[in-house]
mmCIF file of C-alpha atoms in Angstrom:
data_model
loop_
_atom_site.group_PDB
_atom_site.id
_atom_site.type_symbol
_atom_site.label_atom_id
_atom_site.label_comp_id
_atom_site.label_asym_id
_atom_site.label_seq_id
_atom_site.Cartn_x
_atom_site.Cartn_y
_atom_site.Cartn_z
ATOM 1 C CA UNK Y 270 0.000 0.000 0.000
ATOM 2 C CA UNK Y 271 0.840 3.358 -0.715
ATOM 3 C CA UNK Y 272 0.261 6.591 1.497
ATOM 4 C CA UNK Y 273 0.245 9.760 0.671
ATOM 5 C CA UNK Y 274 -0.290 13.096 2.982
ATOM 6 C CA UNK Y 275 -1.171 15.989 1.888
ATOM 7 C CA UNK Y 276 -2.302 19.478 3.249
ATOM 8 C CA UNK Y 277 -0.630 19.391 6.218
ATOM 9 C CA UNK Y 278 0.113 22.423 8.295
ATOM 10 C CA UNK Y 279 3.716 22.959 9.600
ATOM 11 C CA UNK Y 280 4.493 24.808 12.741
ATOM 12 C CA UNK Y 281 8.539 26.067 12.764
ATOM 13 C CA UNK Y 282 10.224 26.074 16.294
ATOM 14 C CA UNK Y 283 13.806 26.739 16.961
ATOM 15 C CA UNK Y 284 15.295 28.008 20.325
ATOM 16 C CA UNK Y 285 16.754 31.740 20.598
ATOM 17 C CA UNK Y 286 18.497 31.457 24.088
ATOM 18 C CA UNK Y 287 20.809 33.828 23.547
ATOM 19 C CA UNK Y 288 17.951 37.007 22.668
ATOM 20 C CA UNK Y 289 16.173 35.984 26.568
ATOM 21 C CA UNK Y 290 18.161 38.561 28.832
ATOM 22 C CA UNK Y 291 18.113 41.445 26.603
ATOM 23 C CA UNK Y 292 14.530 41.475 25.000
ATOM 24 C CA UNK Y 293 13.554 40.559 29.275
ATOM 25 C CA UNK Y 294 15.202 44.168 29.960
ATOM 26 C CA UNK Y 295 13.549 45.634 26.779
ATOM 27 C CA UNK Y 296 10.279 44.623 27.917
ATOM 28 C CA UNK Y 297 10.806 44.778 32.041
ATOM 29 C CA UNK Y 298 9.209 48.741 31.346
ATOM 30 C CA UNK Y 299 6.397 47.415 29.301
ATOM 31 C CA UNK Y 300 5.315 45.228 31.328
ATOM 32 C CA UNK Y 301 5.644 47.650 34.215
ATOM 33 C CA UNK Y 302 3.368 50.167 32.608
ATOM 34 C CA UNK Y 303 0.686 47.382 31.879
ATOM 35 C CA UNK Y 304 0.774 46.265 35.806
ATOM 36 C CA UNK Y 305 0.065 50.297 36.559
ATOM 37 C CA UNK Y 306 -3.091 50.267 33.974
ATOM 38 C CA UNK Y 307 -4.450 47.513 36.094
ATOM 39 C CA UNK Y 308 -3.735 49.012 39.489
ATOM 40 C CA UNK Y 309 -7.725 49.355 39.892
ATOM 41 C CA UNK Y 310 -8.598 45.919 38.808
ATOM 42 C CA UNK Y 311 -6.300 44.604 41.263
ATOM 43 C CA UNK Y 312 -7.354 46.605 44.037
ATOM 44 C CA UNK Y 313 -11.230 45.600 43.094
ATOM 45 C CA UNK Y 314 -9.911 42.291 43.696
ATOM 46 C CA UNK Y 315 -8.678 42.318 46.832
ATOM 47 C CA UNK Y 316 -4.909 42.805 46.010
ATOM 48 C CA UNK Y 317 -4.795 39.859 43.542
ATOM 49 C CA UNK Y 318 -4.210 39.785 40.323
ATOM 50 C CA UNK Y 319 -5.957 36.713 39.456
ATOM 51 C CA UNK Y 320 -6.811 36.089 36.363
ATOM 52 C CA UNK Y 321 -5.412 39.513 34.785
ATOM 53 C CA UNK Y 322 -2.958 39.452 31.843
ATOM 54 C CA UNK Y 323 -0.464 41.965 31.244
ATOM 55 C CA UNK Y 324 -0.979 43.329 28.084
ATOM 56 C CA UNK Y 325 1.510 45.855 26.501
ATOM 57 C CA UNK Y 326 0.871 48.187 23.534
ATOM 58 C CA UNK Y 327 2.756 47.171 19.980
ATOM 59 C CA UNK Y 328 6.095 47.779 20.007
ATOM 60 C CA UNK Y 329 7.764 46.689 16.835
ATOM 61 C CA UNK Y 330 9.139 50.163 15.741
ATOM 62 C CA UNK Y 331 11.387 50.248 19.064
ATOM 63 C CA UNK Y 332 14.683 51.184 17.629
ATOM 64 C CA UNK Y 333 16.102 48.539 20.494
ATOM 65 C CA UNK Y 334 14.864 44.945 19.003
ATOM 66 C CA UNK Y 335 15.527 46.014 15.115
ATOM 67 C CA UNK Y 336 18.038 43.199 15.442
ATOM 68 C CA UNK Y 337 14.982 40.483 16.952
ATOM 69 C CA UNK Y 338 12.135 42.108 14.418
ATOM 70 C CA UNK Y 339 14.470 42.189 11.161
ATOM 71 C CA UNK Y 340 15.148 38.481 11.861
ATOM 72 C CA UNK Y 341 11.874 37.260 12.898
ATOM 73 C CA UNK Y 342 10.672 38.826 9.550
ATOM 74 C CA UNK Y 343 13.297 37.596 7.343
ATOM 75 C CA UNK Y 344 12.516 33.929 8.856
ATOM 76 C CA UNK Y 345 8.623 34.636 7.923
ATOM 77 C CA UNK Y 346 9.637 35.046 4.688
ATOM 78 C CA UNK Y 347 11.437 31.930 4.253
ATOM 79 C CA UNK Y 348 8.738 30.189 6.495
ATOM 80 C CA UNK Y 349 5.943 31.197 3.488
ATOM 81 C CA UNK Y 350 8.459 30.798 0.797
ATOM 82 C CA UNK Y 351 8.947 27.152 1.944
ATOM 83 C CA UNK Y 352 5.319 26.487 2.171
ATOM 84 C CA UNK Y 353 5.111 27.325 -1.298
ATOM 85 C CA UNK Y 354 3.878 30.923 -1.385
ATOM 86 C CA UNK Y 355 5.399 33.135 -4.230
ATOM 87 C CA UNK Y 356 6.165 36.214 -2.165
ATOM 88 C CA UNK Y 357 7.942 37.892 -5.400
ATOM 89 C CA UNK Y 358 4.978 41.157 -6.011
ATOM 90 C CA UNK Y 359 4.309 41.357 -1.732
ATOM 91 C CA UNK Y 360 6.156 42.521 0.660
ATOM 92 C CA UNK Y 361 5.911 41.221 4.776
ATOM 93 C CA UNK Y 362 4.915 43.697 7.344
ATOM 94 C CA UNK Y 363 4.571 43.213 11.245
ATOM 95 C CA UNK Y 364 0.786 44.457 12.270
ATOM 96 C CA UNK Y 365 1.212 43.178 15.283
ATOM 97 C CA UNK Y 366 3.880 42.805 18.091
ATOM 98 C CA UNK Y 367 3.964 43.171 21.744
ATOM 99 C CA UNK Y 368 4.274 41.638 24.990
ATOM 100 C CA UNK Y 369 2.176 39.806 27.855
ATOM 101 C CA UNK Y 370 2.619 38.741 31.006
ATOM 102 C CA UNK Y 371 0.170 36.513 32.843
ATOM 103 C CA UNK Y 372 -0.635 37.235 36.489
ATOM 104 C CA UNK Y 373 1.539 35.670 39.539
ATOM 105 C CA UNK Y 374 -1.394 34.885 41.267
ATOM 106 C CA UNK Y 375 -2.982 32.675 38.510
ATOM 107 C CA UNK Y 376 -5.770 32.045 36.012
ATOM 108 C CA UNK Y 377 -4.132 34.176 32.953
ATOM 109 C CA UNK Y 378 -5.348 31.982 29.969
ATOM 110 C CA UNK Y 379 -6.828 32.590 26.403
ATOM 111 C CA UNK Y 380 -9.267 31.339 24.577
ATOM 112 C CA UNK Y 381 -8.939 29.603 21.071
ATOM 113 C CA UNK Y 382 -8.613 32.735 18.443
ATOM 114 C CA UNK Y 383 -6.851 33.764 15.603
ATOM 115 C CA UNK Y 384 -5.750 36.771 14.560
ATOM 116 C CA UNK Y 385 -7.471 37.928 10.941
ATOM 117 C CA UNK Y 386 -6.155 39.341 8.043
ATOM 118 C CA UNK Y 387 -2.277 37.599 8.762
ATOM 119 C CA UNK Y 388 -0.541 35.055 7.303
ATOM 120 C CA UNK Y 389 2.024 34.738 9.739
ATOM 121 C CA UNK Y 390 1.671 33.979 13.512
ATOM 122 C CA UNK Y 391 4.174 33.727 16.530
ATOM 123 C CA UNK Y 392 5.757 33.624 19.798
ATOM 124 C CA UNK Y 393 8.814 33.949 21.194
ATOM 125 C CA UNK Y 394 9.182 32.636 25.181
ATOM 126 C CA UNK Y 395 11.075 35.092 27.393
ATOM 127 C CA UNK Y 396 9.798 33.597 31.088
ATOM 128 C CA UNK Y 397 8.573 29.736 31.721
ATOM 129 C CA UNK Y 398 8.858 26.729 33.613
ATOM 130 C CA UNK Y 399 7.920 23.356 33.291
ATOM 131 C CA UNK Y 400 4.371 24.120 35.061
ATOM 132 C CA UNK Y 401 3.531 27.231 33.178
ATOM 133 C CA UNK Y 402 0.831 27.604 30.860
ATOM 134 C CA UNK Y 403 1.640 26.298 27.040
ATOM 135 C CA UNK Y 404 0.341 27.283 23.313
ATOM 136 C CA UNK Y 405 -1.893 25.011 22.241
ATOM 137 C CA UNK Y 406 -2.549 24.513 18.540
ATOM 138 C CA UNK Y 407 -6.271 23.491 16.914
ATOM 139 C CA UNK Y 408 -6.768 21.476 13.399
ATOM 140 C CA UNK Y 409 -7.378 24.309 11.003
ATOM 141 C CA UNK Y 410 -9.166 21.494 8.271
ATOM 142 C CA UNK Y 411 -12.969 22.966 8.700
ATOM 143 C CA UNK Y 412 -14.267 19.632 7.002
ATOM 144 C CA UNK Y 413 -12.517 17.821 10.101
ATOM 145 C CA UNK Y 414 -13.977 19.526 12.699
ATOM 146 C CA UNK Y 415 -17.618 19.185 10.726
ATOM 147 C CA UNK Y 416 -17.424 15.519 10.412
ATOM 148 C CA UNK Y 417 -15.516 14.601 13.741
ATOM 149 C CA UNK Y 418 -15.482 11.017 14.741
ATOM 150 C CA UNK Y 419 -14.405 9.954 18.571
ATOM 151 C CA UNK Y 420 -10.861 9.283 19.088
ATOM 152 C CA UNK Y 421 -9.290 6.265 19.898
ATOM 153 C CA UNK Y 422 -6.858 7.699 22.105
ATOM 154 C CA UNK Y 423 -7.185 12.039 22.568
ATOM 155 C CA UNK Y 424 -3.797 11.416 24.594
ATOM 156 C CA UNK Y 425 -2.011 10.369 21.325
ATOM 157 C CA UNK Y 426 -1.263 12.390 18.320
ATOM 158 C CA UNK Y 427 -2.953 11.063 14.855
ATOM 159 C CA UNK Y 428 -5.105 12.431 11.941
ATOM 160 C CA UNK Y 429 -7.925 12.261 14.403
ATOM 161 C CA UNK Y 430 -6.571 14.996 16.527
ATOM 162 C CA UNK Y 431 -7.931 18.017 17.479
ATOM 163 C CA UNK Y 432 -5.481 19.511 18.989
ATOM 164 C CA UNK Y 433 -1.863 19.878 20.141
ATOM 165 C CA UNK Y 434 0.143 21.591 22.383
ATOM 166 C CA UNK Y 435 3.614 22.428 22.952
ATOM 167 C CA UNK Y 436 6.570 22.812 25.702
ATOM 168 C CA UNK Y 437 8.481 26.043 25.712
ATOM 169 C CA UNK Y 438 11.560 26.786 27.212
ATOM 170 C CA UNK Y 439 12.826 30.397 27.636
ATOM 171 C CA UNK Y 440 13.794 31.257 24.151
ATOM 172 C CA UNK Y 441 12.047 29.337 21.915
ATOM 173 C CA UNK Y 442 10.681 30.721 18.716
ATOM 174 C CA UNK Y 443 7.520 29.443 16.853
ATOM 175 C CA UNK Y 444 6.626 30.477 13.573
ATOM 176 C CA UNK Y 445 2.827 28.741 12.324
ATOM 177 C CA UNK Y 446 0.313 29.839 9.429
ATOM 178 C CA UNK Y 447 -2.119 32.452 10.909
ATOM 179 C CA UNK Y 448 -5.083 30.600 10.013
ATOM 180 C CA UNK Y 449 -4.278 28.083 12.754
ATOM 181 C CA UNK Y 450 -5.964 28.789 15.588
ATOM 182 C CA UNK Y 451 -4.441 29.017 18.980
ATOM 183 C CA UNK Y 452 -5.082 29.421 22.788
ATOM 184 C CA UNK Y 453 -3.243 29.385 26.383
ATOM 185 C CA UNK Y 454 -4.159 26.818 29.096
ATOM 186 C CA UNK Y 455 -4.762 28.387 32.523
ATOM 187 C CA UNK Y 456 -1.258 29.428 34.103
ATOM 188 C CA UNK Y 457 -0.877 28.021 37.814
ATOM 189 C CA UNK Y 458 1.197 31.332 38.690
ATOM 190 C CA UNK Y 459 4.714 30.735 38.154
ATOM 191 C CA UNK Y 460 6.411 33.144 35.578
ATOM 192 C CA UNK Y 461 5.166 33.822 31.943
ATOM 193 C CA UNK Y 462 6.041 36.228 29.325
ATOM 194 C CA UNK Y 463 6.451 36.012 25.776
ATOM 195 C CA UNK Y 464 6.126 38.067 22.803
ATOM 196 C CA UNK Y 465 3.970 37.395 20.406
ATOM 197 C CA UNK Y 466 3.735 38.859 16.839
ATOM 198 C CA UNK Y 467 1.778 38.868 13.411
ATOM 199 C CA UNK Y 468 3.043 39.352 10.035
ATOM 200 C CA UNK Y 469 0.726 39.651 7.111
ATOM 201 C CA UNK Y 470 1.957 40.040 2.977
ATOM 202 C CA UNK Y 471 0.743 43.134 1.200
ATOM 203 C CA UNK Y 472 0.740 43.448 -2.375
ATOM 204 C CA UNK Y 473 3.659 46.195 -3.871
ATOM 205 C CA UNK Y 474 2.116 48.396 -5.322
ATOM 206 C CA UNK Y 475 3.553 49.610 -8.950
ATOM 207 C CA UNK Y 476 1.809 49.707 -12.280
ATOM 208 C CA UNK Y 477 2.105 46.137 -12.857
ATOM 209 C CA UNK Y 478 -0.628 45.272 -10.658
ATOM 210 C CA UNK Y 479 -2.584 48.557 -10.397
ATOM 211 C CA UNK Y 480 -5.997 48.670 -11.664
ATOM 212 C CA UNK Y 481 -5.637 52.657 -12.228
#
């Protein structure tokens, strides 16, 4: 017997160690001003911060992580150019790119989302631990999810799965489709930050493909 796969959807991951120390003092600040924004919340609730995720504003023109941003988009070009995509009349921009932490009290978490209009998704792990939270990735094939049959085993991954997750260590560096939808488990409390960014393709605009 022959077997064949095809449209599978392939998630990059490679470990940055060395950018953890200086990106954590880029975004110590950022994360500072977030906790202030939620001073109120956490009063509300009794001193905790439970449940409340630090969220920063978008960062990517910071003249400090040109280095990080130049190479993260250079990579999503090669990451679409290796899936097949002819990138030769568009041109990658970042339309997304900040930082969160989730609270040291617990419950920080999101729900399964994507974000629209990207082709690019990712995260790159600054603070974690073996018991922090971790990304969890859905099956993006709509027909799946319509026609679902039970699983034989939901603990073991096969072309019946749903989902996946996986375990980050400071520094590591994922690079997926944006179409694949994502979310994080509840966090327990210990440290977690990362920085997580979207990249999306926009067509150059010349005469060539003007409709002027």
């Amino acid at each position: 017997m022959i077997v064949e796969e095809y449209f599978k959807t392939p998630i990059w991951v490679e470990q940055k160690s060395e950018w953890v120390d200086d990106l954590i003092k880029i975004t110590n600040p950022l994360i500072q001003s977030a906790k202030k924004t939620n001073k109120d919340k956490i009063k509300k609730n009794n001193g905790s911060d439970f449940g409340i995720i630090y969220h920063s504003d978008n960062f990517m023109n910071n003249s400090n992580i040109i280095t990080y941003t130049n190479y993260i988009e250079k990579k999503s070009h090669e990451f679409l150019d290796w899936m097949g995509y002819d990138l030769s009349k568009h041109t990658l921009i970042f339309t997304e790119f900040w930082v969160q932490e989730f609270p040291k009290d617990g419950g920080g978490h999101h729900n399964t989302h994507i974000h629209p209009n990207n082709h690019v998704s990712g995260f790159l792990y600054l603070k974690c631990s073996n018991s922090s939270s971790v990304p969890v990735f859905h099956d993006p094939r709509v027909g799946h999810l319509i026609s679902k049959l039970p699983e034989k085993d939901s603990n073991a991954l096969s072309y019946a799965s749903m989902a996946m997750h996986w375990k980050v260590s400071p520094g590591t560096l994922i690079f997926t489709p944006a179409y694949m939808a994502h979310e994080y488990r509840v966090q327990k409390g210990d440290p977690f930050r990362f920085i997580h960014f979207n990249i999306q393709a926009i067509p150059n605009l010349n005469k060539e493909n003007s409709h002027v």
